[in-house]
Coordinates of C-alpha atoms (C1' of nucleotides) in Angstrom, one line a residue:
Chain E
M1 CA -18.2 -51.8 -44.1
A2 CA -19.3 -55.1 -42.4
D3 CA -18.5 -55.5 -38.8
N4 CA -16.1 -58.4 -38.3
K5 CA -15.9 -58.2 -34.5
V6 CA -15.1 -61.5 -32.9
V7 CA -17.7 -62.5 -30.2
L8 CA -16.0 -62.6 -26.8
K9 CA -17.3 -63.3 -23.3
K10 CA -16.6 -60.7 -20.7
E11 CA -14.0 -62.8 -19.0
Q12 CA -12.2 -63.2 -22.4
V13 CA -12.1 -59.4 -22.9
E14 CA -10.7 -59.0 -19.4
L15 CA -8.0 -61.6 -20.0
I16 CA -7.0 -59.9 -23.3
E17 CA -6.6 -56.7 -21.4
E18 CA -4.6 -58.4 -18.6
L19 CA -2.4 -60.1 -21.2
A20 CA -1.9 -56.8 -23.0
N21 CA -0.9 -55.1 -19.8
V22 CA 1.7 -57.8 -18.9
N23 CA 3.1 -57.7 -22.4
E24 CA 3.4 -53.9 -22.3
R25 CA 5.3 -54.1 -19.0
L26 CA 7.6 -56.5 -20.8
G27 CA 8.3 -53.7 -23.3
Q28 CA 6.0 -54.5 -26.1
Q29 CA 4.0 -51.7 -27.7
P30 CA 0.3 -51.3 -26.8
A31 CA -1.3 -52.3 -30.1
M32 CA 1.0 -55.3 -30.5
S33 CA 0.3 -56.3 -27.0
K34 CA -3.5 -56.2 -27.6
V35 CA -3.1 -58.3 -30.8
L36 CA -1.1 -60.9 -28.9
G37 CA -3.7 -60.9 -26.1
L38 CA -6.6 -61.4 -28.6
L39 CA -4.8 -64.2 -30.5
A40 CA -4.1 -66.0 -27.2
V41 CA -7.6 -65.8 -25.9
S42 CA -9.9 -66.0 -28.9
D43 CA -11.6 -69.4 -29.3
N44 CA -10.6 -69.3 -32.9
P45 CA -6.8 -68.9 -32.9
E46 CA -6.7 -67.7 -36.5
L47 CA -8.2 -64.3 -37.1
T48 CA -8.3 -62.0 -40.2
F49 CA -7.1 -58.5 -40.4
D50 CA -10.6 -57.1 -40.1
E51 CA -11.6 -59.3 -37.2
I52 CA -8.5 -58.0 -35.3
K53 CA -9.2 -54.4 -36.3
D54 CA -12.9 -54.5 -35.4
T55 CA -12.5 -56.5 -32.2
L56 CA -9.8 -54.3 -30.8
E57 CA -11.3 -51.1 -32.3
L58 CA -8.0 -50.0 -33.8
S59 CA -7.4 -48.2 -37.1
K60 CA -6.3 -50.1 -40.2
S61 CA -2.9 -48.6 -40.0
A62 CA -2.4 -49.4 -36.3
V63 CA -3.4 -53.0 -37.1
S64 CA -1.2 -53.2 -40.2
Q65 CA 1.8 -51.9 -38.3
A66 CA 1.3 -54.1 -35.3
L67 CA 0.9 -57.2 -37.4
N68 CA 3.9 -56.5 -39.5
Q69 CA 6.1 -55.9 -36.5
L70 CA 4.8 -59.1 -34.9
L71 CA 5.5 -61.0 -38.1
M72 CA 9.0 -59.6 -38.3
S73 CA 9.7 -60.5 -34.7
K74 CA 8.2 -64.0 -35.4
K75 CA 5.7 -63.8 -32.7
I76 CA 2.9 -64.5 -35.2
S77 CA 2.5 -66.0 -38.6
Y78 CA -0.4 -66.4 -41.0
K79 CA -2.1 -68.9 -43.2
T80 CA -4.0 -68.5 -46.5
K81 CA -7.0 -70.5 -47.6
I82 CA -7.7 -71.4 -51.2
G83 CA -10.3 -69.2 -52.8
D84 CA -9.9 -66.7 -50.1
R85 CA -7.8 -63.6 -50.3
K86 CA -7.6 -62.9 -46.6
R87 CA -4.7 -63.9 -44.4
Y88 CA -5.5 -65.8 -41.1
F89 CA -3.1 -64.5 -38.4
H90 CA -2.2 -66.7 -35.5
L91 CA 0.4 -66.9 -32.7
R92 CA 3.5 -68.9 -33.3
I93 CA 2.7 -70.7 -30.1
A94 CA 4.9 -73.7 -30.9
D95 CA 7.9 -71.4 -30.7
W96 CA 7.1 -70.4 -27.2
D97 CA 10.5 -71.4 -25.9
T98 CA 12.3 -69.1 -28.4
H99 CA 10.0 -66.2 -27.3
I100 CA 10.7 -66.7 -23.7
L101 CA 14.5 -66.9 -24.3
E102 CA 14.3 -63.6 -26.2
Q103 CA 12.8 -62.1 -23.1
F104 CA 15.6 -63.5 -21.0
E105 CA 18.0 -61.7 -23.2
G106 CA 17.4 -58.8 -20.9
V107 CA 19.0 -60.7 -18.0
S108 CA 22.1 -61.4 -20.2
S109 CA 22.5 -57.7 -20.9
L110 CA 22.2 -56.9 -17.3
I111 CA 24.9 -59.4 -16.4
R112 CA 27.2 -58.1 -19.1
V113 CA 26.9 -54.4 -18.0
Y114 CA 27.4 -55.3 -14.3
E115 CA 30.5 -57.3 -15.1
K116 CA 31.8 -54.2 -16.9
V117 CA 31.0 -52.1 -13.9
I118 CA 32.8 -54.5 -11.6
A119 CA 35.8 -54.4 -13.9
I120 CA 36.3 -50.7 -13.8
R121 CA 35.3 -49.9 -10.2
T122 CA 37.8 -48.5 -7.7
T123 CA 39.0 -51.2 -5.3
E124 CA 38.5 -48.7 -2.4
T125 CA 34.8 -49.7 -2.0
K126 CA 35.3 -53.4 -1.0
E127 CA 31.9 -54.2 0.4
F128 CA 30.0 -52.4 -2.4
N129 CA 32.0 -54.3 -5.0
E130 CA 31.5 -57.6 -3.3
N131 CA 27.7 -57.1 -3.3
L132 CA 27.8 -56.2 -7.0
K133 CA 29.8 -59.4 -7.6
K134 CA 27.3 -61.5 -5.7
M135 CA 24.5 -60.0 -7.6
A136 CA 26.1 -60.6 -11.0
D137 CA 27.0 -64.2 -9.9
F138 CA 23.4 -64.8 -8.9
L139 CA 22.1 -63.5 -12.2
T140 CA 24.6 -65.7 -14.0
L141 CA 23.5 -68.7 -12.1
V142 CA 19.8 -68.0 -12.9
H143 CA 20.7 -67.5 -16.5
N144 CA 22.6 -70.8 -16.7
Q145 CA 19.8 -72.7 -15.1
V146 CA 17.3 -71.3 -17.6
M147 CA 19.5 -72.3 -20.4
T148 CA 19.8 -75.8 -19.0
L149 CA 16.1 -76.1 -18.7
H150 CA 15.7 -74.9 -22.2
Q151 CA 18.1 -77.5 -23.6
K152 CA 15.9 -80.2 -22.0
I153 CA 12.9 -78.7 -23.9
V154 CA 14.9 -78.7 -27.2
Q155 CA 15.8 -82.4 -26.6
E156 CA 12.2 -83.4 -25.9
K157 CA 11.0 -81.7 -29.0
K158 CA 13.3 -83.8 -31.2
Chain U
M1 CA 25.9 -21.7 -7.9
A2 CA 29.0 -23.9 -7.4
D3 CA 29.3 -26.7 -9.9
N4 CA 29.3 -30.0 -8.0
K5 CA 29.8 -32.2 -11.0
V6 CA 31.5 -35.6 -10.1
V7 CA 34.6 -36.2 -12.1
L8 CA 34.2 -39.3 -14.3
K9 CA 36.4 -41.1 -16.8
K10 CA 34.9 -41.5 -20.3
E11 CA 34.4 -45.3 -19.7
Q12 CA 32.5 -44.5 -16.6
V13 CA 30.2 -42.1 -18.4
E14 CA 29.6 -44.8 -21.1
L15 CA 28.8 -47.4 -18.4
I16 CA 26.3 -45.1 -16.7
E17 CA 24.5 -44.7 -20.0
E18 CA 24.5 -48.4 -20.7
L19 CA 23.2 -49.1 -17.2
A20 CA 20.6 -46.5 -17.7
N21 CA 19.5 -48.1 -20.9
V22 CA 19.2 -51.5 -19.4
N23 CA 17.2 -50.1 -16.5
E24 CA 14.9 -48.3 -18.9
R25 CA 14.2 -51.5 -20.8
L26 CA 13.3 -53.0 -17.4
G27 CA 10.6 -50.4 -17.1
Q28 CA 12.3 -47.7 -15.0
Q29 CA 11.9 -44.1 -15.9
P30 CA 14.8 -42.3 -17.6
A31 CA 15.9 -40.0 -14.8
M32 CA 15.7 -42.7 -12.2
S33 CA 17.7 -45.0 -14.5
K34 CA 20.4 -42.4 -14.8
V35 CA 20.6 -41.9 -11.1
L36 CA 20.9 -45.7 -10.5
G37 CA 23.7 -45.8 -13.2
L38 CA 25.6 -43.0 -11.6
L39 CA 25.4 -44.4 -8.1
A40 CA 26.6 -47.8 -9.3
V41 CA 29.6 -46.5 -11.3
S42 CA 30.8 -43.5 -9.3
D43 CA 34.0 -44.2 -7.3
N44 CA 32.3 -42.5 -4.4
P45 CA 29.1 -44.5 -3.8
E46 CA 27.6 -41.7 -1.7
L47 CA 26.6 -38.6 -3.6
T48 CA 24.7 -35.4 -2.7
F49 CA 21.7 -34.0 -4.4
D50 CA 23.7 -31.4 -6.2
E51 CA 26.4 -33.8 -7.3
I52 CA 23.8 -35.9 -8.9
K53 CA 22.0 -32.9 -10.4
D54 CA 25.2 -31.4 -11.9
T55 CA 26.7 -34.7 -13.1
L56 CA 23.6 -35.8 -14.8
E57 CA 22.7 -32.3 -16.0
L58 CA 19.1 -32.6 -14.8
S59 CA 16.9 -30.0 -13.2
K60 CA 16.4 -29.9 -9.4
S61 CA 12.9 -31.1 -9.8
A62 CA 13.8 -34.0 -12.0
V63 CA 16.4 -35.1 -9.4
S64 CA 14.1 -34.5 -6.5
Q65 CA 11.4 -36.7 -8.1
A66 CA 13.7 -39.4 -9.1
L67 CA 15.4 -39.6 -5.7
N68 CA 12.1 -39.7 -3.9
Q69 CA 10.7 -42.5 -6.1
L70 CA 13.9 -44.5 -5.7
L71 CA 13.7 -44.0 -1.9
M72 CA 10.1 -45.1 -1.9
S73 CA 10.9 -48.2 -3.9
K74 CA 13.9 -48.8 -1.6
K75 CA 16.4 -48.9 -4.4
I76 CA 18.4 -46.2 -2.7
S77 CA 18.8 -44.7 0.8
Y78 CA 20.8 -41.9 2.3
K79 CA 23.1 -41.0 5.1
T80 CA 23.6 -37.7 6.9
K81 CA 26.9 -36.5 8.4
I82 CA 27.1 -34.4 11.6
G83 CA 27.6 -30.7 11.0
D84 CA 26.4 -31.2 7.4
R85 CA 22.9 -30.6 6.2
K86 CA 23.3 -32.5 2.9
R87 CA 22.1 -36.0 2.4
Y88 CA 24.4 -38.6 0.9
F89 CA 22.5 -40.9 -1.4
H90 CA 23.6 -44.4 -2.1
L91 CA 22.3 -47.6 -3.7
R92 CA 20.8 -50.1 -1.3
I93 CA 23.2 -52.6 -2.8
A94 CA 23.1 -55.0 0.1
D95 CA 19.4 -55.6 -0.8
W96 CA 20.3 -56.7 -4.3
D97 CA 18.4 -59.9 -4.0
T98 CA 15.2 -58.2 -3.1
H99 CA 15.5 -55.9 -6.1
I100 CA 16.1 -58.8 -8.4
L101 CA 13.1 -60.7 -7.0
E102 CA 10.9 -57.7 -7.6
Q103 CA 12.0 -57.8 -11.3
F104 CA 11.0 -61.5 -11.4
E105 CA 7.6 -60.5 -10.2
G106 CA 6.9 -59.9 -13.9
V107 CA 7.4 -63.6 -14.6
S108 CA 4.9 -64.5 -11.8
S109 CA 2.3 -62.2 -13.3
L110 CA 2.8 -63.8 -16.7
I111 CA 2.3 -67.3 -15.3
R112 CA -0.9 -66.2 -13.5
V113 CA -2.4 -64.7 -16.6
Y114 CA -1.5 -67.7 -18.8
E115 CA -3.0 -70.1 -16.2
K116 CA -6.2 -68.1 -16.4
V117 CA -6.1 -68.2 -20.2
I118 CA -5.6 -71.9 -20.2
A119 CA -8.5 -72.2 -17.8
I120 CA -11.1 -70.4 -20.0
R121 CA -9.9 -71.6 -23.4
T122 CA -12.2 -73.7 -25.5
T123 CA -11.2 -77.4 -25.6
E124 CA -11.5 -77.4 -29.4
T125 CA -7.9 -76.2 -29.9
K126 CA -6.0 -79.1 -28.4
E127 CA -2.5 -78.4 -29.7
F128 CA -2.7 -74.7 -29.0
N129 CA -3.7 -75.4 -25.5
E130 CA -1.0 -77.9 -24.9
N131 CA 1.6 -75.5 -26.1
L132 CA 0.2 -72.8 -23.8
K133 CA 0.4 -75.3 -20.9
K134 CA 4.0 -76.2 -21.7
M135 CA 5.0 -72.6 -21.7
A136 CA 3.3 -71.9 -18.4
D137 CA 4.9 -75.0 -16.9
F138 CA 8.3 -73.9 -18.1
L139 CA 7.9 -70.5 -16.6
T140 CA 6.7 -72.0 -13.3
L141 CA 9.8 -74.3 -13.3
V142 CA 12.1 -71.3 -13.9
H143 CA 10.3 -69.3 -11.2
N144 CA 10.6 -72.1 -8.7
Q145 CA 14.3 -72.5 -9.4
V146 CA 14.9 -68.8 -8.9
M147 CA 13.1 -68.9 -5.6
T148 CA 15.2 -71.9 -4.5
L149 CA 18.4 -70.1 -5.4
H150 CA 17.2 -67.1 -3.5
Q151 CA 16.4 -69.1 -0.4
K152 CA 20.1 -70.3 -0.4
I153 CA 21.2 -66.6 -0.5
V154 CA 18.9 -65.8 2.4
Q155 CA 20.4 -68.7 4.4
E156 CA 23.9 -67.6 3.7
K157 CA 23.2 -64.1 4.8
K158 CA 22.2 -65.3 8.2
Chain Y
dT1 C1' 16.0 -11.4 12.3
dT2 C1' 17.3 -12.1 7.8
dT3 C1' 19.7 -15.0 4.7
dT4 C1' 21.2 -19.2 3.0
dT5 C1' 20.9 -24.1 2.2
dA6 C1' 18.7 -28.1 0.8
dG7 C1' 15.5 -29.4 -1.0
dT8 C1' 9.9 -29.9 -2.6
dT9 C1' 5.8 -29.0 -5.2
dC10 C1' 3.1 -28.0 -9.0
dA11 C1' 1.7 -25.9 -13.3
dC12 C1' 3.4 -26.0 -17.8
dA13 C1' 6.4 -27.0 -21.9
dA14 C1' 8.9 -30.1 -24.7
dA15 C1' 9.6 -34.5 -26.5
dA16 C1' 8.5 -39.0 -27.6
dA17 C1' 5.3 -42.6 -28.5
dA18 C1' 1.0 -44.2 -30.3
dA19 C1' -2.9 -44.0 -33.1
dA20 C1' -5.7 -42.1 -36.9
dG21 C1' -6.8 -40.9 -41.5
dA22 C1' -6.4 -40.4 -46.2
dA23 C1' -4.3 -41.5 -50.3
dC24 C1' -2.3 -45.2 -52.4
dT25 C1' -1.3 -50.2 -54.4
dA26 C1' -1.6 -54.9 -56.3
dA27 C1' -4.2 -58.7 -57.1
dA28 C1' -8.6 -60.7 -57.7
dA29 C1' -13.5 -60.4 -58.9
dT30 C1' -17.1 -58.8 -61.7
Chain W
dA1 C1' -12.1 -52.5 -68.1
dT2 C1' -13.5 -51.1 -63.6
dT3 C1' -14.6 -52.2 -59.1
dT4 C1' -13.7 -54.4 -54.9
dT5 C1' -10.8 -56.5 -51.5
dA6 C1' -7.1 -56.6 -48.5
dG7 C1' -4.1 -54.4 -47.0
dT8 C1' 0.3 -50.6 -46.9
dT9 C1' 2.5 -46.1 -46.4
dC10 C1' 3.1 -41.6 -45.1
dT11 C1' 1.6 -37.5 -42.8
dT12 C1' -0.9 -35.5 -39.1
dT13 C1' -3.1 -35.5 -34.7
dT14 C1' -3.7 -37.2 -30.1
dT15 C1' -2.0 -38.9 -26.0
dT16 C1' 1.4 -40.0 -22.8
dT17 C1' 5.7 -39.4 -20.7
dT18 C1' 9.4 -36.7 -19.2
dG19 C1' 11.6 -32.7 -17.8
dT20 C1' 11.7 -27.7 -16.5
dG21 C1' 11.1 -23.5 -14.0
dA22 C1' 9.3 -20.6 -10.6
dA23 C1' 7.4 -20.2 -6.3
dC24 C1' 7.5 -22.3 -2.0
dT25 C1' 9.1 -24.4 2.8
dA26 C1' 11.6 -25.7 6.8
dA27 C1' 15.7 -25.8 9.2
dA28 C1' 20.1 -23.9 10.0
dA29 C1' 23.6 -20.2 9.8
dA30 C1' 25.0 -15.6 10.0

DNA sequence: TTTTTAGTTCACAAAAAAAAGAACTAAAAT
DNA sequence: ATTTTAGTTCTTTTTTTTGTGAACTAAAAA
């Protein structure tokens, strides 16, 4: 029944909330978003189940589900310490580039759908179709530039 | 009580649903997303209230709310025809670049929050902080490139 | 002047998403 | 052997989101 709440300054709490909000807008679920925020802001980047639960004031089951989904989507991982049964959860921050590219997957979907729309549209609406095409082309350009930048990162890592 | 349903081929219906799904993942509400899909795919890009309502099989109030929100967020506009009281709603497709930039606002928020996180983090966690910084720098680079590309579009339009 | 059209507004219902709680489990500690 | 720890799983409850329906409005038509 001990309280494992992590001590946080007010500004840290505020940032966790802000981070959670941004993550929610990017389509992540609330509890997962809060966990991501906490793990990014906490001075100690490795927190136990109970520290997360007590700091975020969530139920065990909410924390369990959030952690497991984050583990499955490879946003977090955990360490164990000898002589200690607890797991220490942390962001997989070194894989930040993969996470960002996953977010950009949304742009790819958008491009694919718009290409399909362009393909089946009537040719009657010339200006409309031209604008759709310009938009799809712009998105493709952005997508390619992001991929190029990412390749540079990958090279640097090696 | 007339049925104003727009005639659509099966592939058009499927694309409307796909577009609606992508838009929902980008944070738009379901009814709004469907309206955007219909207006992008329909051969006639200018549809009346009742055509939208009957084609999407939504209630008057759902359509009314969706259209008004889309008008307010400037995703759509409408025309009137003389001797006709109906409004003809259409995508503001010529403003596609503005709409895309609005979506990219999410990236800016993300950068701003991560910069704040970096600013208040303990200096104890060197590698963690360096990775955060690299991520924020990458996002900033992407953001700048998108802005540069957009400037070119704006120039071309003039 | 009354009726119809083209919507709007708002209280409520339905559905979906999120969180909680309680019972359970497997391994470790006592 | 039984108790505790560190969670998991499943059902239920709560909250939030989305959509509906009925009453309303303002302008135009009959």
